[in-house]
Amino acid sequence: MQVDEAIKARKSVRAFKADPVPLSLVTEILELARFSPSGTNIQPWKVHVVAGETRRRLEAEVLAHRDTDPADKGAEFPRTSKRKEPYTTRMRTLGKEMYGLIGIPKGDQAANWAQWGRNYRFFDAPVGLIFTIDKDLDAMSFLDIGIFMQSIMLAAKARGLDTCSQGAWNNFWSVTRRVLNVPDDEYIVCGMSLGYADQTQPVNTLVSEREPLTSFATFHGFE
Ligand SMILES: Cc1cc2nc3c(=O)[nH]c(=O)nc-3n(C[C@H](O)[C@H](O)[C@H](O)COP(=O)(O)O)c2cc1C
């Protein structure tokens, strides 16, 4: 698959088939992603690759914690859920389209809660990735993690696999830390589902909108 094709074909999948992803394939993808660039080449990414019994335990413990302590939300590092325009509209458009496809009526809090909870099942994907970063590093290194994640997503796409990045894994980080033995001096930055898309699920027909080039690019110095 050409790079252009992979960039366009990649999209977030939120329903996966149970088909396992062989360790050799996951390794192949990560072997490729390690060629990602990073500021001053510090390669700050760390990733926990979770499958089988550990994945089941992580899912069970996070969901149990979420049920007993639903207010325990948020990342261990500073984040804000406040959004201004144009971001609010873009976020709402995505939510409306996604929940519409799943068939969740507006204002149905219980159904929203249940759907959001699917994040912690990795949307049934057989493999979950949890990305962590040394707490001493700053925002520039978070960029490196994002680039690394995109490399994984494109390499996966080129191999017939799909992904969904999941900031949702910022929440309930204390449980993830405990289950995966993440050291105290690392933040849990993001999660990612990895597997084969279940094409029968309406949620996977979602094609999220993109703004035109003119809305974000300012060109200087061209004749
Ligand atoms: C850093 C990051 C965090 C994300 N977190 C979540 C998440 O927690 N749950 C989810 O369903 N999608 C999540 N997404 C997926 C975005 O909603 C998605 O990328 C966006 O709507 C664009 O759609 P596309 O990926 O299908 O092109 C995340 C994406 C990124 C890049």
XYZ file of C-alpha atoms and ligand atoms in Angstrom:
254
model
C 0.000 0.000 0.000
C 1.282 3.454 -0.908
C 1.765 5.952 1.909
C -0.886 8.295 0.463
C -3.353 5.432 0.298
C -2.652 4.325 3.863
C -3.064 7.878 5.201
C -6.440 8.185 3.514
C -7.637 4.658 4.273
C -6.828 4.773 7.988
C -9.785 5.612 10.140
C -10.758 4.862 13.681
C -12.475 1.515 14.028
C -14.709 1.026 17.053
C -15.853 -2.570 16.559
C -13.387 -5.390 15.967
C -13.667 -9.073 15.153
C -12.369 -11.595 17.680
C -9.746 -12.884 15.186
C -6.381 -12.868 16.944
C -3.465 -10.780 15.714
C -0.298 -12.903 15.757
C 2.534 -11.615 17.905
C 4.794 -11.706 14.818
C 2.550 -9.169 13.075
C 2.427 -6.849 16.081
C 6.205 -7.085 16.326
C 6.590 -6.319 12.621
C 4.483 -3.169 13.035
C 6.423 -1.993 16.080
C 9.747 -2.779 14.366
C 8.683 -0.353 11.654
C 7.343 2.285 14.032
C 10.661 2.461 15.851
C 12.009 4.336 12.824
C 9.732 7.263 13.752
C 11.486 10.573 14.306
C 11.711 12.254 17.710
C 13.123 15.540 18.957
C 16.907 15.150 19.486
C 16.306 11.456 18.787
C 15.422 10.666 22.392
C 12.792 8.083 21.281
C 10.639 8.641 24.360
C 7.946 6.104 23.464
C 7.207 3.102 25.609
C 4.380 0.745 24.815
C 2.680 -2.083 26.674
C 1.235 -4.594 24.228
C -1.696 -6.285 25.883
C -3.424 -9.481 24.790
C -4.981 -12.655 26.182
C -5.411 -13.006 29.917
C -3.714 -9.689 30.750
C -5.996 -7.836 28.358
C -9.019 -9.515 29.965
C -7.808 -8.604 33.453
C -7.112 -4.996 32.466
C -10.569 -4.675 30.942
C -12.294 -6.259 33.949
C -10.419 -4.213 36.539
C -10.818 -0.883 34.753
C -14.532 -1.452 34.135
C -15.108 -2.564 37.722
C -13.332 0.552 38.983
C -15.312 2.732 36.570
C -18.577 1.303 37.950
C -17.639 1.831 41.568
C -15.926 5.196 41.147
C -17.300 6.849 37.987
C -16.144 10.283 39.159
C -12.506 9.189 39.020
C -11.908 10.815 35.668
C -9.006 12.500 34.004
C -5.364 12.091 33.216
C -2.515 12.136 35.671
C -0.993 14.954 33.619
C -2.708 18.312 32.910
C -5.547 18.078 30.382
C -8.651 20.143 29.829
C -12.040 19.120 28.559
C -12.983 22.762 27.932
C -13.286 23.487 24.228
C -13.896 26.715 22.321
C -14.953 27.183 18.734
C -14.270 25.848 16.184
C -13.344 22.776 18.230
C -16.679 22.466 20.036
C -18.575 22.182 16.774
C -16.157 19.651 15.301
C -16.319 17.537 18.448
C -20.126 17.672 18.538
C -20.392 16.806 14.861
C -18.290 13.692 15.436
C -20.310 12.703 18.503
C -23.625 13.239 16.740
C -22.598 11.179 13.711
C -21.074 8.399 15.785
C -23.914 8.069 18.288
C -26.410 8.348 15.425
C -24.832 5.377 13.666
C -24.839 3.329 16.856
C -28.462 4.321 17.436
C -28.045 6.152 20.741
C -30.642 8.912 21.126
C -29.458 12.367 22.211
C -29.449 12.685 25.999
C -29.471 8.947 26.702
C -26.813 9.091 29.421
C -26.924 5.385 30.237
C -26.349 4.373 26.624
C -23.577 6.994 26.275
C -21.889 5.648 29.383
C -22.083 2.092 28.077
C -20.745 3.033 24.647
C -17.870 5.047 26.133
C -17.118 2.020 28.298
C -16.372 0.054 25.135
C -13.104 1.980 25.019
C -12.002 -0.094 28.002
C -12.759 -3.288 26.108
C -10.533 -2.013 23.287
C -13.748 -2.205 21.253
C -13.303 -6.010 21.380
C -9.949 -5.840 19.557
C -7.680 -8.737 20.553
C -4.705 -6.433 21.108
C -4.489 -3.237 23.108
C -1.568 -0.852 23.225
C -0.878 1.428 26.172
C 1.635 4.198 25.528
C 3.578 5.654 28.420
C 6.144 8.401 28.758
C 8.746 9.381 31.330
C 7.272 12.088 33.592
C 10.441 14.198 33.262
C 9.731 14.865 29.593
C 7.680 17.787 28.261
C 5.115 18.572 25.584
C 7.620 18.141 22.731
C 8.050 14.501 23.667
C 4.291 14.009 23.671
C 4.490 15.021 19.990
C 6.975 12.216 19.472
C 4.507 9.738 20.942
C 1.833 10.997 18.538
C 4.135 10.527 15.570
C 5.021 7.040 16.798
C 1.329 6.220 17.111
C 0.634 7.377 13.555
C 3.465 5.153 12.301
C 1.805 2.216 14.038
C -1.601 3.088 12.620
C -0.296 3.360 9.056
C 1.818 0.212 9.301
C -1.232 -1.622 10.668
C -3.456 -0.317 7.879
C -0.959 -1.431 5.247
C -1.192 -4.945 6.715
C -4.997 -5.143 6.676
C -5.377 -4.238 10.330
C -7.257 -1.351 11.887
C -6.778 0.794 14.946
C -8.392 3.348 17.212
C -6.319 5.774 19.264
C -7.820 6.121 22.720
C -7.238 9.063 24.990
C -9.892 7.363 27.123
C -7.052 5.349 28.633
C -5.927 8.528 30.429
C -8.835 7.853 32.755
C -8.543 5.228 35.463
C -4.782 5.319 34.961
C -4.174 4.123 38.520
C -5.773 0.783 37.630
C -3.836 0.485 34.359
C -0.633 1.368 36.215
C -1.246 -1.393 38.744
C -2.300 -4.105 36.281
C 0.549 -3.455 33.826
C 3.166 -2.532 36.428
C 3.756 0.876 34.864
C 6.433 2.594 36.956
C 5.378 5.627 39.031
C 7.718 7.880 37.056
C 5.782 7.347 33.806
C 2.487 8.823 32.605
C -0.068 6.790 30.717
C -0.401 8.934 27.599
C -2.854 7.079 25.389
C -4.224 3.707 24.414
C -4.870 2.080 21.057
C -7.003 -0.801 19.863
C -5.483 -3.060 17.210
C -7.249 -5.770 15.280
C -9.448 -6.654 12.321
C -12.430 -4.390 11.718
C -15.903 -5.866 12.002
C -17.295 -4.447 8.788
C -20.845 -5.458 9.701
C -21.008 -2.864 12.473
C -22.597 0.479 11.511
C -20.197 2.427 13.762
C -17.391 1.455 11.391
C -19.075 3.223 8.477
C -18.331 6.549 10.150
C -16.244 8.831 7.966
C -15.242 11.828 10.039
C -15.130 15.213 8.351
C -12.007 17.199 7.600
C -11.592 20.919 7.161
C -10.258 22.226 3.855
C -6.622 23.200 3.510
C -7.490 26.906 3.482
C -8.861 26.652 7.036
C -5.521 25.712 8.579
C -2.649 26.595 6.236
C -1.113 30.042 5.856
C 1.373 30.304 3.033
C 4.199 32.797 3.175
C 6.696 33.897 0.571
C 5.382 32.027 -2.455
C 5.342 33.939 -5.730
C -4.844 11.269 20.506
C -6.178 10.682 20.120
C -7.042 10.231 21.099
C -8.269 9.651 20.754
N -9.077 9.142 21.729
C -10.194 8.452 21.385
C -10.949 7.759 22.367
O -10.625 7.773 23.555
N -12.033 7.065 21.967
C -12.426 7.017 20.662
O -13.426 6.358 20.358
N -11.730 7.663 19.682
C -10.618 8.364 20.027
N -9.849 8.966 19.054
C -10.254 8.880 17.657
C -10.726 10.214 17.110
O -12.042 10.467 17.528
C -10.616 10.167 15.580
O -9.273 10.048 15.220
C -11.177 11.397 14.894
O -12.553 11.507 15.118
C -10.922 11.366 13.396
O -11.527 10.214 12.855
P -10.708 9.076 12.105
O -9.641 8.581 13.041
O -11.726 8.025 11.802
O -10.115 9.686 10.880
C -8.639 9.559 19.388
C -7.754 10.014 18.398
C -6.545 10.564 18.756
C -5.605 11.019 17.662
